[in-house]
Short mmCIF file of C-alpha atoms in Angstrom, two decimals:
data_model
loop_
_atom_site.label_atom_id
_atom_site.label_comp_id
_atom_site.label_asym_id
_atom_site.label_seq_id
_atom_site.Cartn_x
_atom_site.Cartn_y
_atom_site.Cartn_z
CA MET A 29 0.00 0.00 0.00
CA ARG A 30 1.37 3.41 -0.97
CA SER A 31 0.00 6.89 -0.39
CA ASP A 32 1.21 10.39 0.44
CA ILE A 33 -0.91 10.17 3.59
CA PHE A 34 1.70 7.79 5.04
CA ASP A 35 4.44 10.40 4.69
CA GLN A 36 6.85 10.65 7.63
CA LYS A 37 5.56 14.15 8.45
CA ASN A 38 2.11 12.71 9.24
CA LEU A 39 3.33 10.24 11.85
CA GLU A 40 2.67 10.83 15.55
CA VAL A 41 5.23 13.16 17.12
CA GLU A 42 6.98 11.72 20.18
CA THR A 43 9.06 14.17 22.23
CA GLY A 44 8.43 13.15 25.84
CA GLN A 45 6.91 16.56 26.54
CA ARG A 46 3.42 16.94 27.99
CA PHE A 47 2.04 19.41 25.40
CA VAL A 48 3.24 18.67 21.85
CA LEU A 49 2.09 20.08 18.52
CA GLN A 50 1.56 17.19 16.10
CA ASN A 51 1.32 19.71 13.28
CA SER A 52 0.08 23.28 12.94
CA LYS A 53 -3.54 22.16 13.45
CA MET A 54 -3.40 19.49 16.17
CA LEU A 55 -2.22 19.26 19.78
CA LYS A 56 -1.32 16.15 21.75
CA VAL A 57 -1.40 16.21 25.55
CA THR A 58 0.10 13.37 27.59
CA LEU A 59 -1.96 12.88 30.72
CA GLY A 60 -0.86 12.15 34.24
CA GLU A 61 -2.02 15.45 35.66
CA PRO A 62 -5.47 16.52 34.38
CA VAL A 63 -5.95 19.08 31.64
CA ILE A 64 -8.87 21.45 31.03
CA ALA A 65 -10.00 21.71 27.41
CA ALA A 66 -12.73 23.21 25.30
CA LYS A 67 -15.70 20.88 25.22
CA GLY A 68 -15.86 19.11 21.85
CA ALA A 69 -12.19 19.72 21.02
CA MET A 70 -11.07 16.08 21.45
CA VAL A 71 -10.47 14.37 18.10
CA ALA A 72 -8.75 11.17 19.34
CA TYR A 73 -7.22 9.57 22.42
CA GLN A 74 -5.18 6.54 23.44
CA GLY A 75 -5.31 4.89 26.85
CA ASN A 76 -7.67 5.13 29.81
CA VAL A 77 -9.11 8.64 29.61
CA GLN A 78 -12.14 10.23 31.26
CA PHE A 79 -14.00 13.37 30.21
CA GLN A 80 -16.08 15.38 32.66
CA HIS A 81 -17.97 18.63 32.15
CA LYS A 82 -16.15 21.46 33.91
CA GLY A 83 -18.58 23.33 36.13
CA ALA A 84 -17.94 26.64 37.83
CA ASP A 85 -15.60 26.38 40.83
CA SER A 86 -17.46 29.06 42.76
CA LEU A 87 -20.80 30.88 42.83
CA THR A 88 -19.14 34.02 41.46
CA LYS A 89 -17.64 32.15 38.52
CA PHE A 90 -20.97 30.39 37.90
CA VAL A 91 -22.79 33.73 37.68
CA LYS A 92 -20.16 35.12 35.30
CA ARG A 93 -20.45 32.10 33.03
CA ALA A 94 -24.25 32.29 33.08
CA MET A 95 -24.10 35.95 32.03
CA SER A 96 -21.49 35.45 29.32
CA SER A 97 -22.74 35.01 25.76
CA ASP A 98 -19.30 34.14 24.37
CA ASP A 99 -18.15 31.78 27.13
CA GLN A 100 -17.18 28.35 25.86
CA ALA A 101 -17.99 25.15 27.68
CA LEU A 102 -15.00 23.45 29.28
CA MET A 103 -14.28 19.86 30.27
CA THR A 104 -11.76 18.22 32.58
CA VAL A 105 -9.73 15.46 30.91
CA SER A 106 -8.03 12.99 33.25
CA GLY A 107 -6.59 9.49 33.34
CA GLN A 108 -3.56 7.92 31.70
CA GLY A 109 -2.82 8.22 28.00
CA ASP A 110 -2.55 10.68 25.13
CA VAL A 111 -5.35 13.00 24.01
CA PHE A 112 -5.43 14.84 20.68
CA PHE A 113 -7.19 18.21 20.42
CA ALA A 114 -8.14 20.37 17.44
CA ARG A 115 -10.82 22.89 16.46
CA MET A 116 -12.13 23.35 12.90
CA ALA A 117 -8.58 22.88 11.50
CA GLU A 118 -7.54 26.19 13.07
CA ASN A 119 -3.88 26.91 13.81
CA VAL A 120 -2.74 25.85 17.29
CA PHE A 121 -0.19 27.78 19.35
CA LEU A 122 1.40 26.99 22.70
CA ILE A 123 2.16 29.50 25.45
CA GLU A 124 4.29 28.59 28.46
CA LEU A 125 3.26 30.62 31.49
CA GLU A 126 6.05 31.11 34.02
CA GLY A 127 4.21 32.65 36.93
CA ASP A 128 2.63 35.26 34.64
CA ALA A 129 -0.75 35.52 32.92
CA ILE A 130 -2.53 35.88 29.59
CA SER A 131 -6.01 37.11 28.70
CA VAL A 132 -7.80 34.98 26.10
CA GLY A 133 -10.74 36.19 24.06
CA GLY A 134 -13.84 34.38 22.85
CA SER A 135 -13.42 30.75 21.86
CA SER A 136 -9.64 30.82 21.28
CA LEU A 137 -8.89 28.75 24.40
CA LEU A 138 -8.21 25.12 23.39
CA ALA A 139 -6.59 23.46 26.43
CA PHE A 140 -4.49 24.26 29.50
CA ASP A 141 -2.94 22.61 32.53
CA ALA A 142 -5.54 22.08 35.25
CA ALA A 143 -3.07 23.44 37.83
CA LEU A 144 -3.34 26.91 36.27
CA GLN A 145 -5.76 29.42 37.78
CA TRP A 146 -8.45 30.84 35.52
CA ASP A 147 -11.40 33.21 35.77
CA LEU A 148 -13.82 35.10 33.54
CA HIS A 149 -13.59 38.88 33.33
CA ARG A 150 -16.26 41.11 31.84
CA THR A 151 -14.89 43.65 29.41
CA ARG A 152 -15.21 47.23 30.62
CA GLY A 153 -18.07 48.98 28.86
CA ALA A 154 -19.67 45.73 27.61
CA GLY A 155 -23.36 46.40 28.05
CA MET A 156 -26.60 44.87 26.81
CA MET A 157 -26.14 45.96 23.19
CA THR A 158 -22.81 44.11 22.92
CA GLY A 159 -24.36 40.89 24.20
CA GLY A 160 -21.93 40.90 27.12
CA LEU A 161 -18.24 40.40 26.28
CA PHE A 162 -16.03 38.27 28.52
CA ASN A 163 -12.45 37.08 28.35
CA THR A 164 -10.68 34.34 30.29
CA LEU A 165 -7.63 35.23 32.40
CA VAL A 166 -5.27 32.27 32.80
CA GLN A 167 -2.31 32.55 35.19
CA GLY A 168 0.32 30.53 37.01
CA ARG A 169 2.88 28.03 35.77
CA GLY A 170 1.98 25.65 32.96
CA SER A 171 1.04 25.28 29.31
CA VAL A 172 -1.81 26.94 27.46
CA ALA A 173 -2.91 26.02 23.92
CA LEU A 174 -4.76 28.60 21.84
CA THR A 175 -6.26 28.50 18.36
CA SER A 176 -6.28 31.10 15.62
CA ASP A 177 -8.43 30.95 12.50
CA GLY A 178 -5.54 31.63 10.14
CA THR A 179 -2.09 33.08 10.72
CA PRO A 180 -2.36 35.83 13.36
CA VAL A 181 -0.62 39.17 13.66
CA ILE A 182 0.77 40.66 16.90
CA LEU A 183 -0.02 44.35 17.38
CA ASP A 184 1.88 46.63 19.74
CA CYS A 185 -0.59 48.63 21.82
CA SER A 186 1.92 50.88 23.57
CA GLN A 187 2.37 53.58 20.94
CA GLN A 188 -1.22 54.38 20.01
CA PRO A 189 -4.77 53.14 20.65
CA THR A 190 -5.45 49.81 18.94
CA PHE A 191 -8.98 48.79 17.99
CA VAL A 192 -9.86 45.12 17.35
CA ASP A 193 -13.06 43.30 16.44
CA PRO A 194 -13.91 41.26 19.59
CA ASN A 195 -14.31 38.10 17.50
CA ALA A 196 -10.83 38.56 16.02
CA ALA A 197 -8.97 39.09 19.31
CA VAL A 198 -7.20 35.83 20.17
CA CYS A 199 -5.34 36.94 23.31
CA TRP A 200 -3.62 39.93 24.84
CA SER A 201 -1.28 41.01 27.63
CA ALA A 202 -2.89 40.45 31.01
CA ASN A 203 -2.03 43.97 32.13
CA LEU A 204 -4.12 45.45 29.31
CA VAL A 205 -7.77 46.09 30.18
CA PRO A 206 -9.72 46.72 26.98
CA ASP A 207 -12.70 49.02 26.69
CA VAL A 208 -15.66 48.32 24.43
CA VAL A 209 -16.21 51.27 22.10
CA SER A 210 -18.42 51.96 19.11
CA SER A 211 -17.34 53.67 15.91
CA MET A 212 -20.95 54.25 14.85
CA ASN A 213 -23.66 56.62 15.99
CA MET A 214 -27.00 55.49 17.38
CA THR A 215 -28.84 56.21 14.11
CA SER A 216 -26.55 53.86 12.21
CA LEU A 217 -26.94 51.15 14.87
CA LEU A 218 -30.74 51.33 14.71
CA ARG A 219 -30.61 51.03 10.93
CA GLY A 220 -28.60 47.84 11.13
CA GLY A 221 -25.09 49.25 10.95
CA THR A 222 -22.24 47.72 8.96
CA GLY A 223 -21.41 44.74 11.17
CA GLU A 224 -18.49 46.74 12.67
CA ALA A 225 -20.46 48.35 15.50
CA PHE A 226 -18.27 47.47 18.50
CA GLN A 227 -14.54 47.09 19.01
CA TYR A 228 -12.08 46.40 21.79
CA LYS A 229 -9.89 49.39 22.49
CA PHE A 230 -6.39 48.57 23.78
CA HIS A 231 -3.85 51.18 24.84
CA GLY A 232 -0.83 50.67 27.05
CA PRO A 233 2.36 48.61 27.29
CA GLY A 234 1.56 45.22 25.83
CA PHE A 235 0.29 43.36 22.78
CA VAL A 236 -2.85 41.91 21.26
CA VAL A 237 -2.88 38.87 18.96
CA VAL A 238 -5.37 39.25 16.09
CA GLN A 239 -6.60 36.45 13.82
CA PRO A 240 -7.58 37.14 10.17
CA SER A 241 -11.16 36.06 10.84
CA GLU A 242 -14.18 37.12 12.84
CA GLY A 243 -14.79 33.57 14.02
CA PHE A 244 -16.73 30.51 12.93
CA THR A 245 -20.49 30.97 12.76
CA GLY A 246 -21.54 27.39 12.03
CA ALA A 247 -22.69 24.60 14.32
CA VAL A 248 -20.87 24.05 17.61
CA GLN A 249 -19.28 20.66 18.29
CA THR A 250 -20.85 18.77 21.17
CA SER A 251 -18.69 15.67 21.55
#
């Protein structure tokens, strides 16, 4: 049997590390310690693995998640073995936190070490008309895997105000606290607008990672 699909580059990557990119679209996590992942992001696993819906750890976090329209469901993955994660063939990137933090927007969070601390934060100025905009702050020591729908760009926010579509903001420096602003007047909003009604405004020392997409609008995975 011969086929390009059996090319060496498509074989499973073995490095001995806990979080390993199999290619630009797929992540492998070797269990031992649990991992928290986006619900529905598992595409394969090997070994004895359990999946459990991740509920809120506190009443405050539960209320935040109930209010959030862009919060993604999470699951705890535990056991012994290897688990492969992906989302809609989006690009996967790894961030190693070393006692610091990162703010993650929308549904860009793919998986992270369960030992990391996380919480939802409502974006300043996000009112009823925005649908409520939340981001996830992840901090501590461990690995975080994010996805980007296409190759992202990193924008420096320190020199001048930077405005980003909320659905295009992958992540940003934890010290930056974005505001929600509108570039349209009320008359334009009532008439339907242009689809560019609200943006995140970043300004200060730090960066924001922007994907070349406003997000997937199709059916959500439920596995």
